[in-house]
């Protein structure tokens, strides 16, 4: 029961699509795409997806799962583990908070 009790003592998780942490992850993916010099359309073509797929996850309208994250990062010719480690090391920034605020204002 101790494990169950500790689970309930945590604060509830914020919906990931609206969280500052998720916005920070997307900011990192967008920066990785820009660094690779790849446009949304070219990335979508590599992924065999419509350009709207990239636009929607970058715009905060669509949530990515871990398999999609890996496919996107590999299409950008980056290392998914290194990118995830970087995400885990870095602290939230005011820009990721601003993205979340802007996303919420649109709704």
CSV table of N, CA and C in Angstrom, one decimal:
chain,number,residue,atom,x,y,z
A,1,UNK,N,0.8,-1.2,0.0
A,1,UNK,CA,0.0,0.0,0.0
A,1,UNK,C,0.8,1.3,0.0
A,2,UNK,N,2.1,1.2,0.4
A,2,UNK,CA,2.9,2.4,0.5
A,2,UNK,C,3.1,3.0,-0.9
A,3,UNK,N,3.3,2.1,-1.9
A,3,UNK,CA,3.4,2.6,-3.3
A,3,UNK,C,2.2,3.4,-3.7
A,4,UNK,N,1.0,2.8,-3.4
A,4,UNK,CA,-0.2,3.5,-3.7
A,4,UNK,C,-0.4,4.8,-3.0
A,5,UNK,N,0.0,4.8,-1.7
A,5,UNK,CA,-0.2,6.0,-1.0
A,5,UNK,C,0.7,7.1,-1.5
A,6,UNK,N,2.0,6.8,-1.9
A,6,UNK,CA,2.9,7.8,-2.4
A,6,UNK,C,2.4,8.3,-3.7
A,7,UNK,N,1.7,7.4,-4.5
A,7,UNK,CA,1.2,7.9,-5.8
A,7,UNK,C,0.1,9.0,-5.6
A,8,UNK,N,-0.7,8.8,-4.6
A,8,UNK,CA,-1.8,9.8,-4.3
A,8,UNK,C,-1.3,11.0,-3.7
A,9,UNK,N,-0.1,11.0,-3.1
A,9,UNK,CA,0.5,12.2,-2.5
A,9,UNK,C,1.1,13.2,-3.5
A,10,UNK,N,1.3,12.7,-4.7
A,10,UNK,CA,1.8,13.6,-5.8
A,10,UNK,C,0.7,14.5,-6.3
A,11,UNK,N,1.2,15.7,-6.8
A,11,UNK,CA,0.2,16.6,-7.3
A,11,UNK,C,-0.2,16.0,-8.7
A,12,UNK,N,-1.5,16.3,-9.1
A,12,UNK,CA,-2.0,15.7,-10.3
A,12,UNK,C,-1.2,16.2,-11.5
A,13,UNK,N,-1.0,15.4,-12.5
A,13,UNK,CA,-0.3,15.8,-13.8
A,13,UNK,C,-1.2,16.7,-14.6
A,14,UNK,N,-0.6,17.7,-15.1
A,14,UNK,CA,-1.3,18.6,-16.0
A,14,UNK,C,-1.5,18.0,-17.3
A,15,UNK,N,-2.5,18.2,-18.0
A,15,UNK,CA,-2.7,17.7,-19.4
A,15,UNK,C,-1.4,18.0,-20.2
A,16,UNK,N,-0.8,17.0,-20.8
A,16,UNK,CA,0.5,17.2,-21.4
A,16,UNK,C,0.5,18.2,-22.6
A,17,UNK,N,-0.6,18.2,-23.3
A,17,UNK,CA,-0.7,19.1,-24.5
A,17,UNK,C,-0.6,20.6,-24.0
A,18,UNK,N,-1.1,20.9,-22.8
A,18,UNK,CA,-1.1,22.3,-22.3
A,18,UNK,C,0.0,22.6,-21.3
A,19,UNK,N,0.8,21.6,-21.0
A,19,UNK,CA,1.8,21.9,-19.9
A,19,UNK,C,3.0,22.6,-20.5
A,20,UNK,N,3.7,23.3,-19.5
A,20,UNK,CA,4.9,24.0,-19.9
A,20,UNK,C,6.0,23.0,-20.3
A,21,UNK,N,6.0,21.8,-19.7
A,21,UNK,CA,7.0,20.8,-20.0
A,21,UNK,C,6.8,20.3,-21.5
A,22,UNK,N,5.5,20.1,-21.9
A,22,UNK,CA,5.3,19.7,-23.3
A,22,UNK,C,5.7,20.8,-24.2
A,23,UNK,N,5.4,22.0,-23.9
A,23,UNK,CA,5.8,23.1,-24.8
A,23,UNK,C,7.3,23.2,-24.9
A,24,UNK,N,8.0,22.9,-23.8
A,24,UNK,CA,9.4,22.9,-23.8
A,24,UNK,C,10.0,21.8,-24.7
A,25,UNK,N,9.3,20.6,-24.7
A,25,UNK,CA,9.7,19.6,-25.6
A,25,UNK,C,9.5,19.9,-27.1
A,26,UNK,N,8.4,20.6,-27.4
A,26,UNK,CA,8.1,21.0,-28.7
A,26,UNK,C,9.1,22.1,-29.2
A,27,UNK,N,9.4,23.0,-28.3
A,27,UNK,CA,10.4,24.0,-28.6
A,27,UNK,C,11.7,23.4,-28.9
A,28,UNK,N,12.1,22.4,-28.2
A,28,UNK,CA,13.3,21.7,-28.5
A,28,UNK,C,13.3,21.0,-29.9
A,29,UNK,N,12.1,20.4,-30.2
A,29,UNK,CA,12.0,19.7,-31.5
A,29,UNK,C,12.1,20.7,-32.7
A,30,UNK,N,11.4,21.9,-32.5
A,30,UNK,CA,11.4,22.9,-33.5
A,30,UNK,C,12.9,23.5,-33.7
A,31,UNK,N,13.6,23.7,-32.6
A,31,UNK,CA,15.0,24.2,-32.6
A,31,UNK,C,15.8,23.1,-33.3
A,32,UNK,N,15.6,21.9,-33.1
A,32,UNK,CA,16.4,20.8,-33.7
A,32,UNK,C,16.1,20.8,-35.2
A,33,UNK,N,14.8,21.0,-35.6
A,33,UNK,CA,14.5,21.1,-37.0
A,33,UNK,C,15.2,22.3,-37.7
A,34,UNK,N,15.1,23.4,-37.0
A,34,UNK,CA,15.7,24.6,-37.6
A,34,UNK,C,17.3,24.4,-37.7
A,35,UNK,N,17.9,23.8,-36.7
A,35,UNK,CA,19.3,23.6,-36.7
A,35,UNK,C,19.7,22.7,-37.9
A,36,UNK,N,18.8,21.7,-38.2
A,36,UNK,CA,19.0,20.8,-39.3
A,36,UNK,C,18.8,21.5,-40.7
A,37,UNK,N,18.2,22.7,-40.6
A,37,UNK,CA,17.9,23.4,-41.9
A,37,UNK,C,16.8,22.7,-42.7
A,38,UNK,N,15.8,22.1,-42.0
A,38,UNK,CA,14.8,21.4,-42.7
A,38,UNK,C,13.4,22.1,-42.5
A,39,UNK,N,12.7,22.3,-43.5
A,39,UNK,CA,11.4,22.9,-43.4
A,39,UNK,C,10.3,21.9,-43.1
A,40,UNK,N,9.2,22.4,-42.6
A,40,UNK,CA,8.1,21.5,-42.2
A,40,UNK,C,7.7,20.5,-43.3
A,41,UNK,N,7.6,21.0,-44.5
A,41,UNK,CA,7.2,20.2,-45.6
A,41,UNK,C,8.2,19.1,-45.9
A,42,UNK,N,9.5,19.4,-45.8
A,42,UNK,CA,10.5,18.4,-46.1
A,42,UNK,C,10.5,17.3,-45.0
A,43,UNK,N,10.3,17.8,-43.7
A,43,UNK,CA,10.3,16.8,-42.6
A,43,UNK,C,9.0,15.9,-42.8
A,44,UNK,N,7.9,16.5,-43.1
A,44,UNK,CA,6.7,15.7,-43.3
A,44,UNK,C,6.9,14.7,-44.4
A,45,UNK,N,7.6,15.0,-45.5
A,45,UNK,CA,7.8,14.1,-46.6
A,45,UNK,C,8.7,12.9,-46.1
A,46,UNK,N,9.7,13.2,-45.3
A,46,UNK,CA,10.6,12.2,-44.7
A,46,UNK,C,9.8,11.2,-43.8
A,47,UNK,N,8.8,11.8,-43.2
A,47,UNK,CA,8.0,11.0,-42.2
A,47,UNK,C,6.8,10.3,-42.9
A,48,UNK,N,6.6,10.7,-44.2
A,48,UNK,CA,5.5,10.2,-45.0
A,48,UNK,C,4.2,10.6,-44.4
A,49,UNK,N,4.1,11.8,-44.0
A,49,UNK,CA,2.9,12.4,-43.3
A,49,UNK,C,2.6,13.7,-44.1
A,50,UNK,N,1.4,14.2,-43.9
A,50,UNK,CA,1.1,15.5,-44.5
A,50,UNK,C,1.8,16.6,-43.7
A,51,UNK,N,2.1,17.8,-44.4
A,51,UNK,CA,2.7,18.9,-43.7
A,51,UNK,C,1.9,19.3,-42.5
A,52,UNK,N,0.6,19.2,-42.5
A,52,UNK,CA,-0.2,19.6,-41.4
A,52,UNK,C,0.1,18.8,-40.1
A,53,UNK,N,0.6,17.6,-40.3
A,53,UNK,CA,1.1,16.8,-39.1
A,53,UNK,C,2.1,17.5,-38.3
A,54,UNK,N,3.1,18.0,-39.1
A,54,UNK,CA,4.2,18.8,-38.4
A,54,UNK,C,3.7,20.1,-37.9
A,55,UNK,N,2.9,20.8,-38.7
A,55,UNK,CA,2.4,22.1,-38.2
A,55,UNK,C,1.5,21.9,-37.0
A,56,UNK,N,0.7,20.9,-36.9
A,56,UNK,CA,-0.1,20.7,-35.7
A,56,UNK,C,0.6,20.4,-34.5
A,57,UNK,N,1.6,19.5,-34.5
A,57,UNK,CA,2.4,19.2,-33.3
A,57,UNK,C,3.3,20.4,-32.9
A,58,UNK,N,3.8,21.1,-33.9
A,58,UNK,CA,4.6,22.3,-33.6
A,58,UNK,C,3.8,23.4,-33.0
A,59,UNK,N,2.5,23.5,-33.5
A,59,UNK,CA,1.6,24.5,-33.0
A,59,UNK,C,0.9,24.2,-31.7
A,60,UNK,N,1.1,23.0,-31.2
A,60,UNK,CA,0.5,22.7,-29.9
A,60,UNK,C,-0.9,22.2,-30.1
A,61,UNK,N,-1.3,21.8,-31.3
A,61,UNK,CA,-2.7,21.3,-31.6
A,61,UNK,C,-2.8,19.8,-31.5
A,62,UNK,N,-1.6,19.1,-31.6
A,62,UNK,CA,-1.6,17.7,-31.6
A,62,UNK,C,-0.5,17.2,-30.7
A,63,UNK,N,-0.8,16.1,-29.9
A,63,UNK,CA,0.2,15.5,-29.0
A,63,UNK,C,1.0,14.4,-29.7
A,64,UNK,N,2.2,14.4,-29.4
A,64,UNK,CA,3.1,13.3,-30.0
A,64,UNK,C,3.2,12.2,-29.0
A,65,UNK,N,3.3,10.9,-29.5
A,65,UNK,CA,3.7,9.8,-28.6
A,65,UNK,C,5.2,9.6,-28.8
A,66,UNK,N,5.7,8.7,-27.9
A,66,UNK,CA,7.1,8.4,-27.9
A,66,UNK,C,7.6,7.8,-29.3
A,67,UNK,N,6.8,7.0,-29.9
A,67,UNK,CA,7.2,6.4,-31.2
A,67,UNK,C,7.3,7.5,-32.2
A,68,UNK,N,6.4,8.5,-32.3
A,68,UNK,CA,6.5,9.6,-33.2
A,68,UNK,C,7.6,10.5,-32.9
A,69,UNK,N,7.9,10.8,-31.6
A,69,UNK,CA,9.0,11.6,-31.2
A,69,UNK,C,10.3,11.0,-31.8
A,70,UNK,N,10.5,9.7,-31.6
A,70,UNK,CA,11.7,9.0,-32.1
A,70,UNK,C,11.8,9.1,-33.6
A,71,UNK,N,10.7,8.9,-34.3
A,71,UNK,CA,10.7,9.0,-35.8
A,71,UNK,C,11.1,10.4,-36.3
A,72,UNK,N,10.5,11.4,-35.6
A,72,UNK,CA,10.8,12.8,-36.0
A,72,UNK,C,12.2,13.1,-35.8
A,73,UNK,N,12.8,12.8,-34.6
A,73,UNK,CA,14.2,13.1,-34.3
A,73,UNK,C,15.1,12.4,-35.2
A,74,UNK,N,14.8,11.1,-35.5
A,74,UNK,CA,15.7,10.4,-36.5
A,74,UNK,C,15.6,11.0,-37.9
A,75,UNK,N,14.4,11.4,-38.3
A,75,UNK,CA,14.2,12.1,-39.6
A,75,UNK,C,15.0,13.4,-39.7
A,76,UNK,N,15.2,14.0,-38.5
A,76,UNK,CA,16.1,15.2,-38.4
A,76,UNK,C,17.6,14.9,-38.3
A,77,UNK,N,17.8,13.6,-38.4
A,77,UNK,CA,19.2,13.1,-38.3
A,77,UNK,C,19.9,13.4,-37.0
A,78,UNK,N,19.1,13.4,-35.9
A,78,UNK,CA,19.6,13.6,-34.6
A,78,UNK,C,19.4,12.3,-33.8
A,79,UNK,N,19.9,12.3,-32.6
A,79,UNK,CA,19.9,11.1,-31.7
A,79,UNK,C,18.7,11.3,-30.7
A,80,UNK,N,17.7,10.5,-30.7
A,80,UNK,CA,16.5,10.7,-29.8
A,80,UNK,C,16.9,10.6,-28.3
A,81,UNK,N,17.9,9.7,-28.0
A,81,UNK,CA,18.3,9.6,-26.6
A,81,UNK,C,19.0,10.8,-26.1
A,82,UNK,N,19.9,11.4,-27.0
A,82,UNK,CA,20.6,12.6,-26.6
A,82,UNK,C,19.6,13.8,-26.4
A,83,UNK,N,18.7,13.9,-27.4
A,83,UNK,CA,17.7,14.9,-27.3
A,83,UNK,C,16.8,14.8,-26.0
A,84,UNK,N,16.4,13.6,-25.7
A,84,UNK,CA,15.6,13.4,-24.5
A,84,UNK,C,16.5,13.7,-23.2
A,85,UNK,N,17.7,13.3,-23.2
A,85,UNK,CA,18.6,13.6,-22.1
A,85,UNK,C,18.7,15.1,-21.9
A,86,UNK,N,18.9,15.8,-23.1
A,86,UNK,CA,19.0,17.3,-23.0
A,86,UNK,C,17.7,17.9,-22.4
A,87,UNK,N,16.6,17.4,-22.9
A,87,UNK,CA,15.3,17.8,-22.4
A,87,UNK,C,15.2,17.6,-20.8
A,88,UNK,N,15.7,16.5,-20.4
A,88,UNK,CA,15.6,16.1,-19.0
A,88,UNK,C,16.5,17.0,-18.1
A,89,UNK,N,17.7,17.4,-18.7
A,89,UNK,CA,18.6,18.2,-18.0
A,89,UNK,C,18.2,19.7,-17.8
A,90,UNK,N,17.6,20.2,-18.9
A,90,UNK,CA,17.3,21.6,-18.9
A,90,UNK,C,16.1,22.0,-18.1
A,91,UNK,N,16.1,23.2,-17.6
A,91,UNK,CA,15.0,23.7,-16.8
A,91,UNK,C,14.1,24.4,-17.7
A,92,UNK,N,12.8,24.5,-17.3
A,92,UNK,CA,11.8,25.3,-18.1
A,92,UNK,C,12.3,26.7,-18.3
A,93,UNK,N,11.9,27.3,-19.4
A,93,UNK,CA,12.3,28.7,-19.7
A,93,UNK,C,11.0,29.5,-19.8
A,94,UNK,N,11.2,30.8,-19.7
A,94,UNK,CA,10.1,31.7,-19.8
A,94,UNK,C,9.5,31.6,-21.2
A,95,UNK,N,10.3,31.3,-22.3
A,95,UNK,CA,9.7,31.2,-23.6
A,95,UNK,C,8.8,30.0,-23.7
A,96,UNK,N,9.1,28.9,-23.1
A,96,UNK,CA,8.1,27.7,-23.2
A,96,UNK,C,6.8,28.1,-22.4
A,97,UNK,N,7.0,28.9,-21.3
A,97,UNK,CA,5.7,29.3,-20.6
A,97,UNK,C,4.9,30.2,-21.5
A,98,UNK,N,5.6,31.1,-22.3
A,98,UNK,CA,4.9,32.0,-23.2
A,98,UNK,C,4.2,31.2,-24.3
A,99,UNK,N,4.8,30.2,-24.8
A,99,UNK,CA,4.1,29.4,-25.8
A,99,UNK,C,2.8,28.8,-25.2
A,100,UNK,N,2.9,28.2,-24.0
A,100,UNK,CA,1.7,27.6,-23.4
A,100,UNK,C,0.6,28.7,-23.2
A,101,UNK,N,1.0,29.9,-22.8
A,101,UNK,CA,0.1,31.0,-22.5
A,101,UNK,C,-0.6,31.4,-23.9
A,102,UNK,N,0.2,31.5,-24.9
A,102,UNK,CA,-0.3,31.8,-26.2
A,102,UNK,C,-1.3,30.8,-26.8
A,103,UNK,N,-0.9,29.5,-26.5
A,103,UNK,CA,-1.7,28.4,-27.0
A,103,UNK,C,-3.1,28.4,-26.3
A,104,UNK,N,-3.1,28.7,-25.0
A,104,UNK,CA,-4.3,28.7,-24.2
A,104,UNK,C,-5.2,29.9,-24.6
A,105,UNK,N,-4.5,31.1,-24.9
A,105,UNK,CA,-5.2,32.3,-25.3
A,105,UNK,C,-6.0,32.1,-26.6
A,106,UNK,N,-5.5,31.2,-27.5
A,106,UNK,CA,-6.1,30.9,-28.8
A,106,UNK,C,-7.4,30.1,-28.6
A,107,UNK,N,-7.6,29.5,-27.5
A,107,UNK,CA,-8.8,28.6,-27.3
A,107,UNK,C,-9.9,29.3,-26.7
